[in-house]
XYZ file of C-alpha atoms in Angstrom:
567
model
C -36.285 -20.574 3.774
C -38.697 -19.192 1.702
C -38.080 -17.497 -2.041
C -37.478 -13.918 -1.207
C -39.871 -10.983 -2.027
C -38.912 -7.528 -3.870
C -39.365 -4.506 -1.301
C -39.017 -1.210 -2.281
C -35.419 0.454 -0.579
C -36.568 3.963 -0.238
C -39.876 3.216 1.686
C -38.171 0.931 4.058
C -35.448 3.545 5.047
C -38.055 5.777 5.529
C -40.395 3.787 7.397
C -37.414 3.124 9.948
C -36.419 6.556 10.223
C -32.818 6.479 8.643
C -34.555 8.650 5.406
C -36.458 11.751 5.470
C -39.556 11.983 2.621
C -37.575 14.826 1.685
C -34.277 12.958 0.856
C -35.870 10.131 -0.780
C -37.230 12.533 -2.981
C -33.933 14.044 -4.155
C -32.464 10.701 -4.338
C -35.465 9.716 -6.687
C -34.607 12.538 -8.927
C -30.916 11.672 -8.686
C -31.660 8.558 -10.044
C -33.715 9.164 -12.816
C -30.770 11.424 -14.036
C -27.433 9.457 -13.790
C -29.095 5.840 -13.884
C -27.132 4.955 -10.677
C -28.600 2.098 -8.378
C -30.769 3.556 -5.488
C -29.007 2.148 -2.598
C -25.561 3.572 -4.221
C -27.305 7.388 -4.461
C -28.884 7.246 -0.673
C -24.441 6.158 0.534
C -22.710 8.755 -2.200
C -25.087 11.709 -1.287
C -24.453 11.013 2.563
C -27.853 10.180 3.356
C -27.231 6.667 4.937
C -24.425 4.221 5.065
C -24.115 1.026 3.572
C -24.691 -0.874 7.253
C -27.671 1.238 7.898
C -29.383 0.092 4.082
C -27.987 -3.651 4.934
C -29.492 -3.662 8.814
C -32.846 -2.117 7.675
C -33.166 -4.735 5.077
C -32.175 -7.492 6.988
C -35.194 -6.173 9.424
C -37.806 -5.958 6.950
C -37.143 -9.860 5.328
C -36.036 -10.891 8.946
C -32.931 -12.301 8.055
C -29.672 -12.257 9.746
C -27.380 -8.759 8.876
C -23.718 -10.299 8.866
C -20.764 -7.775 9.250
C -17.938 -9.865 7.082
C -15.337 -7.253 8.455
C -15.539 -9.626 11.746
C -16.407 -12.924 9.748
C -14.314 -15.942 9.304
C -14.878 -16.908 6.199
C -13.843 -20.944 5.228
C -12.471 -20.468 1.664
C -13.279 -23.952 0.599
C -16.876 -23.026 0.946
C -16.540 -20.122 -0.169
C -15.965 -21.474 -3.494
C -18.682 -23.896 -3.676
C -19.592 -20.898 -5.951
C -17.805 -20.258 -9.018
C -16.261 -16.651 -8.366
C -18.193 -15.170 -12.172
C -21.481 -15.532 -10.293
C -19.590 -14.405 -6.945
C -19.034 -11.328 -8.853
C -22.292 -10.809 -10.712
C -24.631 -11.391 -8.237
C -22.461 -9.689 -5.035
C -22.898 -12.732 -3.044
C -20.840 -14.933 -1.023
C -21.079 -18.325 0.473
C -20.722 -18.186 3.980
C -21.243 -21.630 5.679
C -22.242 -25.208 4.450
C -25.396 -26.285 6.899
C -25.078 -29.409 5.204
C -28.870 -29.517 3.565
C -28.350 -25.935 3.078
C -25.755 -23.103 2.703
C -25.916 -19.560 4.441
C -25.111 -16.594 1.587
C -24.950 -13.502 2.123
C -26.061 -10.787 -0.768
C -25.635 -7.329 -0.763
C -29.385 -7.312 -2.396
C -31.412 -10.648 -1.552
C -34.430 -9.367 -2.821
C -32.776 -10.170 -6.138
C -35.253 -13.320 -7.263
C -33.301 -13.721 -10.537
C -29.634 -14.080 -8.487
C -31.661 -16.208 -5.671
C -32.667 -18.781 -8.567
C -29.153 -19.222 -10.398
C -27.401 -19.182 -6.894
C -30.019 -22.155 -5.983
C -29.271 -23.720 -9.213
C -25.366 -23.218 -9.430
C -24.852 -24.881 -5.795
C -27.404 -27.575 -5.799
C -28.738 -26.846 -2.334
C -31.087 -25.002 -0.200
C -30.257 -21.049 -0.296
C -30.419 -19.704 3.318
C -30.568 -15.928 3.185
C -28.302 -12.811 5.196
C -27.314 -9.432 4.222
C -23.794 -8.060 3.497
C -22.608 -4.944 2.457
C -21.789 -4.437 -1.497
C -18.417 -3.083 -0.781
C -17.622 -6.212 1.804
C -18.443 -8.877 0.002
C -16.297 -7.239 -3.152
C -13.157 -7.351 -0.898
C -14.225 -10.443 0.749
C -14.553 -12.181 -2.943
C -10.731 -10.048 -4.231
C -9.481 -11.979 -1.204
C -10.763 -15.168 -1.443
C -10.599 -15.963 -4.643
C -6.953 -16.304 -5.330
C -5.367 -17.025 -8.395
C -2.701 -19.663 -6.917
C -4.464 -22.785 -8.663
C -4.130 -20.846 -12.194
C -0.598 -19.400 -11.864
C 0.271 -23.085 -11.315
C -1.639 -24.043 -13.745
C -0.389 -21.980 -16.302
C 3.092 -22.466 -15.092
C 3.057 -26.063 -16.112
C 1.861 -25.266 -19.569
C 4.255 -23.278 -19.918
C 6.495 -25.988 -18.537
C 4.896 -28.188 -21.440
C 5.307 -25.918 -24.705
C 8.960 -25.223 -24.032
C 9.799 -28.884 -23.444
C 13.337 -29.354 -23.256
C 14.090 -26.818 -26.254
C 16.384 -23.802 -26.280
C 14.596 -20.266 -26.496
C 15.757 -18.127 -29.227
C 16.549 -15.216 -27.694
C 16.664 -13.689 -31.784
C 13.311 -15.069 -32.308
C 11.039 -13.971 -29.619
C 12.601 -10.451 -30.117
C 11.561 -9.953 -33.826
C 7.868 -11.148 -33.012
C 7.276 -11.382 -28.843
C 3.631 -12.271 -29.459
C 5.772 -15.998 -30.726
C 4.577 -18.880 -28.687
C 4.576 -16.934 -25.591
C 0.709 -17.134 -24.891
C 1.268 -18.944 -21.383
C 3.655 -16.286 -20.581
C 1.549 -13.733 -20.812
C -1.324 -15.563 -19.338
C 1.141 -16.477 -16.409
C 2.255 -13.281 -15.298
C -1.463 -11.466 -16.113
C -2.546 -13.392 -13.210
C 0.401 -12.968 -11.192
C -0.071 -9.376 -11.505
C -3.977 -9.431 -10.641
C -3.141 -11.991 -7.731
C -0.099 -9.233 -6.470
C -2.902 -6.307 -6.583
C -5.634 -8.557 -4.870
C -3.902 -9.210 -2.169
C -2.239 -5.393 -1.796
C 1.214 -6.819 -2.640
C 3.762 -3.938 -3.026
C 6.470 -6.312 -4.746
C 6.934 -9.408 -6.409
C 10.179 -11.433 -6.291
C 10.896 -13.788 -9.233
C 13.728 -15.459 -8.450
C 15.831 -18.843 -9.929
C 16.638 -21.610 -7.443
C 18.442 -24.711 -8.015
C 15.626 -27.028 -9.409
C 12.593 -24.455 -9.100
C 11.446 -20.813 -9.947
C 10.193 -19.229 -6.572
C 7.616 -16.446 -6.694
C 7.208 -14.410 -3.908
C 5.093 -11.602 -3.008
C 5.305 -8.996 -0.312
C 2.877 -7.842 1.596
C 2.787 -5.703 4.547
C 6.769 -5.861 4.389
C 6.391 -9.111 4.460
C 7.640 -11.832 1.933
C 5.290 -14.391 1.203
C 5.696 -17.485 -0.907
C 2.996 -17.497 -3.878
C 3.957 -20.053 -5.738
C 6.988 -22.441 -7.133
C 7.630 -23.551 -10.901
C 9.945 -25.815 -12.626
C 13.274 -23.805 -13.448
C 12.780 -23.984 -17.222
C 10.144 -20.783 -17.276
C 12.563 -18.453 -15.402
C 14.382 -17.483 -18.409
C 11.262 -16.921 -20.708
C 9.723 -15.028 -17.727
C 12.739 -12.736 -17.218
C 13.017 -12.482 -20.741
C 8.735 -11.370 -21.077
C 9.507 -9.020 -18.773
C 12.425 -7.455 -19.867
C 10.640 -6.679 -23.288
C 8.017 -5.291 -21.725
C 10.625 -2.732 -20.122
C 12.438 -2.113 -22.606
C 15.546 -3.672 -21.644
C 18.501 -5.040 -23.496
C 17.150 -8.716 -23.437
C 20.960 -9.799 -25.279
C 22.096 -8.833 -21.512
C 22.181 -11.255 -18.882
C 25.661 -10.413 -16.856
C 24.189 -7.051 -15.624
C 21.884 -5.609 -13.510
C 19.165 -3.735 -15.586
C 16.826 -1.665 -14.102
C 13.279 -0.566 -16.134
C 9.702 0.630 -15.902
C 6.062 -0.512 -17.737
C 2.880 0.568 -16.760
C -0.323 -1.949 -17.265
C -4.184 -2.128 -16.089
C -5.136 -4.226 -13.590
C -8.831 -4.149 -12.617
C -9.093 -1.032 -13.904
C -6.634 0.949 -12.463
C -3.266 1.920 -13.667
C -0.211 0.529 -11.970
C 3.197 1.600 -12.645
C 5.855 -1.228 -12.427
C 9.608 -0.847 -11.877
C 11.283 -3.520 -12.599
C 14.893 -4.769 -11.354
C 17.207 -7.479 -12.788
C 20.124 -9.111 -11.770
C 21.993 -12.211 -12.345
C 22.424 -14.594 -10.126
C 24.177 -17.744 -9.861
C 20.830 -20.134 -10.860
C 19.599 -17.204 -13.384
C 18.162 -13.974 -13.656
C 16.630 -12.683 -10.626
C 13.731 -10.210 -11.194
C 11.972 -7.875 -8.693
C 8.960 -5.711 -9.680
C 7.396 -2.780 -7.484
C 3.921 -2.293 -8.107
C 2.602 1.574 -8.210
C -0.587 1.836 -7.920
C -1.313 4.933 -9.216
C -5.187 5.139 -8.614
C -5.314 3.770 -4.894
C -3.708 6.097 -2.981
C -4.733 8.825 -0.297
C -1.679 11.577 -0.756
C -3.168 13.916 2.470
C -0.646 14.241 5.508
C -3.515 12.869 7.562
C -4.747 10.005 5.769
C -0.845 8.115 6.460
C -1.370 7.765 10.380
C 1.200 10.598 11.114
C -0.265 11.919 14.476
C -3.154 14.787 14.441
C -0.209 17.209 16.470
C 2.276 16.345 14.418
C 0.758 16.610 11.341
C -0.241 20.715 12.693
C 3.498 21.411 13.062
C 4.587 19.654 9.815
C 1.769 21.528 7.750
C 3.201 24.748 9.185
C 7.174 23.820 8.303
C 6.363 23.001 4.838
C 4.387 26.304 4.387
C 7.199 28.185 5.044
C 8.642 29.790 2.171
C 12.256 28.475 2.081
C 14.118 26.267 3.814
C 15.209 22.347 3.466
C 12.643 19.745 5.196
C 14.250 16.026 4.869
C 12.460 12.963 5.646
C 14.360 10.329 6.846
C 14.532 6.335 7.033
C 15.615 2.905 5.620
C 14.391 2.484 1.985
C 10.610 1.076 1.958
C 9.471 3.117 5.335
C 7.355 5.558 3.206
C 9.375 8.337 3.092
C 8.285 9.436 -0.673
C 4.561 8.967 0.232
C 5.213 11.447 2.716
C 6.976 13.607 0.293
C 4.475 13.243 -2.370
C 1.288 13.720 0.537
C 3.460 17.207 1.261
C 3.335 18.126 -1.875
C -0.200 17.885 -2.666
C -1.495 19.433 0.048
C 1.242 22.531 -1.621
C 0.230 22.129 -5.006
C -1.682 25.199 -6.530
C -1.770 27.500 -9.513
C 0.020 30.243 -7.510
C 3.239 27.966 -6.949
C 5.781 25.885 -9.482
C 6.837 22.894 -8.525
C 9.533 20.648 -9.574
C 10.474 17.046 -8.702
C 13.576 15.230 -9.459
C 13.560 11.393 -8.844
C 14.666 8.340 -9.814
C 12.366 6.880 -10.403
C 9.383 9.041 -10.532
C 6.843 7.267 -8.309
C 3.867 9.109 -8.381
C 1.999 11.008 -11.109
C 0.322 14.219 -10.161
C -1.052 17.039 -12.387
C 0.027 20.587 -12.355
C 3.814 19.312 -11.201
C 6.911 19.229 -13.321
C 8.492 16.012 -12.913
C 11.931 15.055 -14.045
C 13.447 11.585 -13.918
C 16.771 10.790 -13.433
C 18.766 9.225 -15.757
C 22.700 8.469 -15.541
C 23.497 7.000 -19.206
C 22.878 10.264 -20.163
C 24.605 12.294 -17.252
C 21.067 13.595 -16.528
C 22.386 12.930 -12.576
C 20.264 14.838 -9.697
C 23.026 17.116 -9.438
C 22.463 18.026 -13.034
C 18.874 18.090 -13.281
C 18.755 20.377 -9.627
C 20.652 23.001 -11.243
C 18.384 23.657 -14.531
C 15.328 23.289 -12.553
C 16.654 26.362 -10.336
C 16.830 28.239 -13.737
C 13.023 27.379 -14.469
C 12.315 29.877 -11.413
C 10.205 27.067 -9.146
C 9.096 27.733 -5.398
C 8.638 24.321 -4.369
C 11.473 21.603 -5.462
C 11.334 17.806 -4.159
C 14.492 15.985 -5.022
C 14.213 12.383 -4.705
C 17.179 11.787 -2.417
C 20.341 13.626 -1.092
C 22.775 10.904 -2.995
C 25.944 12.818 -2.165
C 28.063 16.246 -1.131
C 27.517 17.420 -4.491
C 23.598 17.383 -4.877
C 22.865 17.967 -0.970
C 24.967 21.333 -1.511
C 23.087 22.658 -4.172
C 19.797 21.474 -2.661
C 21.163 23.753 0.495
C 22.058 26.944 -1.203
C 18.639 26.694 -2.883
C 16.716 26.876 0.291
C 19.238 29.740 1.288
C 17.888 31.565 -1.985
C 14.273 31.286 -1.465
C 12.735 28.029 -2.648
C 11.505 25.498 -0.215
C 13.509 21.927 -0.894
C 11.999 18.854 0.197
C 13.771 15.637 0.044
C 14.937 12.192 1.715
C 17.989 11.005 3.214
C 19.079 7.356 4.760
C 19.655 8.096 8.410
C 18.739 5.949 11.482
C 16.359 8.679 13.290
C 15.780 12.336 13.316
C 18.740 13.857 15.374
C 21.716 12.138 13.779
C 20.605 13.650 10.383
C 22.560 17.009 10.144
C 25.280 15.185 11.222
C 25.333 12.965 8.722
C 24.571 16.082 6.098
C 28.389 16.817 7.637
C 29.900 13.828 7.237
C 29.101 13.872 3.972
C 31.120 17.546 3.500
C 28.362 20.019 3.727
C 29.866 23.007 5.574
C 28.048 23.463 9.234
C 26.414 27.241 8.518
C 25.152 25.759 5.540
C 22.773 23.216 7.689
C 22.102 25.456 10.561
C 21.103 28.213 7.974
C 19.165 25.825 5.810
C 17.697 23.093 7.500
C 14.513 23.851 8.679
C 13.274 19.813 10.016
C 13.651 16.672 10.038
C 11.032 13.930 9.820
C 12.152 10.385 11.063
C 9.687 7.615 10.257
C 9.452 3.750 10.189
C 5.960 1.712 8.857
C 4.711 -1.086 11.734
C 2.033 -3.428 10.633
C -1.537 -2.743 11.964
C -3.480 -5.627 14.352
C -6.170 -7.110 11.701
C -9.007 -5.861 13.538
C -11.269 -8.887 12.257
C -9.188 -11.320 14.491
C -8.042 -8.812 17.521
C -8.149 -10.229 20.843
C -6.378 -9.559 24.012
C -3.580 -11.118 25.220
C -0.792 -10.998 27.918
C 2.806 -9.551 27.289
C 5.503 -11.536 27.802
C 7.910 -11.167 30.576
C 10.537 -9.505 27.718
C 8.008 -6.997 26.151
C 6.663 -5.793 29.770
C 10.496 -5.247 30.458
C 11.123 -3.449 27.549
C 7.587 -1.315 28.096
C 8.958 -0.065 31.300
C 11.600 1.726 29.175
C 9.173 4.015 28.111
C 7.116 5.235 31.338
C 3.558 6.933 31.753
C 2.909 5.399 28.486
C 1.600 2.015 30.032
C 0.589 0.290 33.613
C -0.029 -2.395 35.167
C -4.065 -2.491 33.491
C -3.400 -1.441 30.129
C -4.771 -4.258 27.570
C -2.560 -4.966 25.166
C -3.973 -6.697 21.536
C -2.943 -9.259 18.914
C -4.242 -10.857 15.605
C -4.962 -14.536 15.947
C -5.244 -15.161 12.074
C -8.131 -15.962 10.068
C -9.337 -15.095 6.710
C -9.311 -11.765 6.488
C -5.513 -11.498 7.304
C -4.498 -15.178 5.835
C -3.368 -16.085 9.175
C -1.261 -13.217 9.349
C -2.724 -11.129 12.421
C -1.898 -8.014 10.877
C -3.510 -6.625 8.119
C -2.148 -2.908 6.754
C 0.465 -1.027 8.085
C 0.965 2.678 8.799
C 3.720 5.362 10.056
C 5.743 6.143 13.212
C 7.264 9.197 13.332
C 9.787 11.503 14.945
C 10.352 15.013 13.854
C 12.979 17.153 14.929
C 12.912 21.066 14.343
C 15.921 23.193 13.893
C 15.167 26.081 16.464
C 17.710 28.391 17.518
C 19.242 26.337 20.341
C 19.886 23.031 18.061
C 21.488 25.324 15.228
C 23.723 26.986 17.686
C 24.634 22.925 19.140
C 25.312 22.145 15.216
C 27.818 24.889 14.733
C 29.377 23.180 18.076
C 32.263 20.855 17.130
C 31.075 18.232 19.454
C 28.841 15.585 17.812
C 27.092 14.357 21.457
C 26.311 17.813 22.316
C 24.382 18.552 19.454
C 22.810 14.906 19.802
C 21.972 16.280 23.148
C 20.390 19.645 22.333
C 18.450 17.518 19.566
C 17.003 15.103 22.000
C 16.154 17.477 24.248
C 14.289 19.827 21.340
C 12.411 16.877 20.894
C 11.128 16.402 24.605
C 10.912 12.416 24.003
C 8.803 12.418 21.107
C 10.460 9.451 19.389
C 9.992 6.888 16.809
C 10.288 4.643 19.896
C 7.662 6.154 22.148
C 4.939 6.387 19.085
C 5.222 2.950 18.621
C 4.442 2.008 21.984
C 1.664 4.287 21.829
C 0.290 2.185 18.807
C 0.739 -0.774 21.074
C -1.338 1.077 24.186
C -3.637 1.997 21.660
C -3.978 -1.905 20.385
C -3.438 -0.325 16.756
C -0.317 -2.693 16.715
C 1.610 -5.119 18.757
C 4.349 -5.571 21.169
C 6.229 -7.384 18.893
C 5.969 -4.566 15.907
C 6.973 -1.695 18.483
C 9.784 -3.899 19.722
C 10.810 -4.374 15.700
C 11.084 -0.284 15.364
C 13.299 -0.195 18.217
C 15.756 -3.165 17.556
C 16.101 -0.935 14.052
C 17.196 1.951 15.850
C 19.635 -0.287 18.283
C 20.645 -1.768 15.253
């Protein structure tokens, strides 16, 4: 095709409608004042979106506009182009033509980038459009750091050789030889936060060193390494917490915080030995990439209404409820932003703190000292707070004193391992807290699971099988005989996976007059009853088959939630 041609943005927009004289004209000023790019001022200020700049472009050269949301991208060519000039130049090889190759730039009226693209590939450039912010996640995808986390875990392999590390040396100066190391995990980290990991497993085998990552709830393998590295890995990482790196017979447990791509992620950090080694587990924070906003963590628009109203109440205890990893402190923590303000104090104790937010008092944990939640609870009642989120009701003790506070004014939020909403005061009971204390107290109860979402770049229909259309029938009115059910087929986008995110099902159970008068009853399956029926079949169950109906998730996921709740 021929060399493109420089157009002028604003014009075009205008000449097609999707920019009034009047807005380019604000835009132009904009400009002149921060410096920003054009296109980026016209999406920022509202104006237009990023498709609308993309298709109007793609009209006026005549090129092809290509969504890479629902693009299958073939990595292999995708890396016919080194990913610097990926970066640089926003642009993306999308198919080899053979004489030619189809890339897509998010500005292809960029002559300079056409050239070097032309020159770096060796081939006729064909031309097409893609957003800025696409192609960025398309190229954080792609471009995976597996080759150079193997790479760098066989140089390592070379410069320790067959010696033994000393353990005395590498304390007094860490920096010591250990340049692999730190190369190493560097890109294990940026490869973890690429691909949205929330943990990564190192962990000892026999004859290799297995890294894992998990993703979605999912563990995935990332890569595997000869067995020498695992102790100067653990041992890296263990300086970087903090931790007593003498000690390898106990379980340690530490935080660090780094920068990865510019954004601060928290790391907590758990060892423990096993019988090939030291087995490490990080969680990864990420401390600039989250929404905390009841309605941005797919809790239902009506349920989200009545659980805004419970926590504005002034007193009372609201516990959240699931198996660890379900996002029970994200809702917590999305709670308690929405109730953050100048007019109200609020405390947190955790362990660990997860997430940092301003204007909160936040206490960690920590039992070497005696600083237990039981401890901590009872000074921050003395600091007069209105709002207090303790990170989990541990035992009689802490859930007791967590009780009488919301009896005395403050509102208490905090978590609790149960299997689903109703069986949680209950289990406040079983573990010795006196039954006028929970029907006075408790206010609600919010059940919740996470189910992984369909990726919707490879959704397609497909047909139940004969167990899942069983098991819909459990729940009925919810689907017939012509409701299309979806699935993810794999492809880029999702590595194969078919899912791609996840987000929350939810139950929530409110203590109204009837259910506190079952709890003071001395039979559990009455009160179990009374619950249920309080809840009028709103289940964790039932919103996961709506995610299916809705083809936000699949049989299979819905079917997961429920075997957890049999279980």
């Amino acid at each position: 095709m021929a060399r493109p041609e420089k157009i002028r943005l604003g014009e075009i927009l205008v000449q097609q409608r999707l920019l009034s004289e009047e807005q380019l004209g604000l835009a132009l000023t904009d400009q002149k004042r921060s410096g920003r790019k054009l296109g980026r001022v016209f999406v920022e200020n509202g104006f237009v979106t990023e498709e609308q700049i993309s298709g109007a472009i793609a009209r006026q050269l005549d090129i092809p506009y290509i969504n890479l949301k629902f693009y299958n991208t073939n990595p292999a060519v995708v890396r016919l182009l080194p990913e610097t000039q990926a970066r640089r130049f926003r642009a993306l090889v999308l198919e080899d033509r053979r004489t030619s190759l189809l890339v897509g730039m998010s500005d292809p009226t960029d002559l300079f980038a056409y050239d070097e693209i032309a020159r770096q590939v060796k081939k006729a450039v064909e031309l097409a459009v893609v957003t800025e912010t696409e192609v960025l996640q398309a190229i954080d995808r792609i471009y995976r750091r597996t080759d150079e986390i193997t790479d760098f875990a066989r140089e390592l392999e070379q410069d320790l050789g067959d010696s033994v590390v000393d353990f005395g040396a590498l304390a007094a100066n860490p920096g010591l030889e250990e340049a692999p190391i730190v190369k190493l995990l560097q890109s294990v980290f940026d490869d973890a936060t690429q691909v949205r990991a929330s943990d990564i497993h190192i962990e000892p085998q026999e004859t290799r060193l297995q890294i894992r990552f998990r993703i979605d709830g999912v563990l995935h393998l990332q890569t595997e390494a000869d067995i020498k590295i695992a102790t100067s890995l653990a041992l890296r990482l263990k300086l970087m917490a903090d931790l007593d790196i003498s000690e390898k017979r106990l379980p340690q447990d530490g935080r660090f915080a780094m920068k990865v791509k510019q954004q601060r992620v928290d790391v907590r950090i758990s060892t423990m030995p096993t019988q090939y080694g030291e087995s490490v587990v990080m969680r990864l924070l990420n401390q600039g990439g989250t929404t905390l906003r009841l309605d941005a963590i797919g809790m239902p628009a009506r349920l989200v209404e009545r659980f805004r109203a419970i926590v504005g109440r002034p007193n009372g205890l609201v516990l959240v409820t699931g198996p660890t990893g379900s996002g029970k402190t994200t809702t917590l923590y999305s709670a308690l932003s929405e109730l953050n303000s100048v007019e109200k104090k609020l405390i947190t104790v955790e362990d660990p703190v997860e997430y940092r937010l301003p204007g909160i008092n936040q206490v960690q944990v920590n039992d070497k000292i005696e600083l237990s939640f039981a401890r901590v609870l009872r000074s921050a009642l003395r600091q007069d707070p209105d709002i207090v989120l303790v990170g989990e009701m541990r035992d009689q003790e802490t859930a007791q004193i967590g009780l009488r506070a919301a009896m005395t004014g403050h509102l208490v939020l905090s978590t609790l391992h149960t299997n689903d909403a109703a069986s949680t005061p209950l289990r406040l009971m079983d573990m010795g807290v006196p039954r006028y204390m929970v029907g006075s107290s408790l206010q609600a109860v919010l059940a919740q699971r996470l189910v992984r979402v369909i990726c919707e770049s490879c959704s397609e229909p497909y047909s139940p099988s004969p167990t899942e259309r069983l098991w819909l029938c459990a729940e009925p009115g919810e689907s017939g005989p012509d409701t299309a059910f979806f699935h993810g087929k794999g492809c880029s986008h999702c590595n194969g996976m078919g899912y791609r995110g996840r987000t929350g099902v939810y139950e929530l159970l409110e203590m109204t007059a009837t259910v506190v008068d079952a709890a003071n009853h001395h039979d559990p399956a009455h009160f179990l009853r009374a619950a249920r029926t309080e809840m009028a079949g709103e289940t964790l169950r039932r919103h996961a088959v709506q995610l299916a109906v809705q083809g936000r998730t699949t049989v299979a996921e819905a079917m997961r939630i429920s075997h957890q709740l049999e279980d």
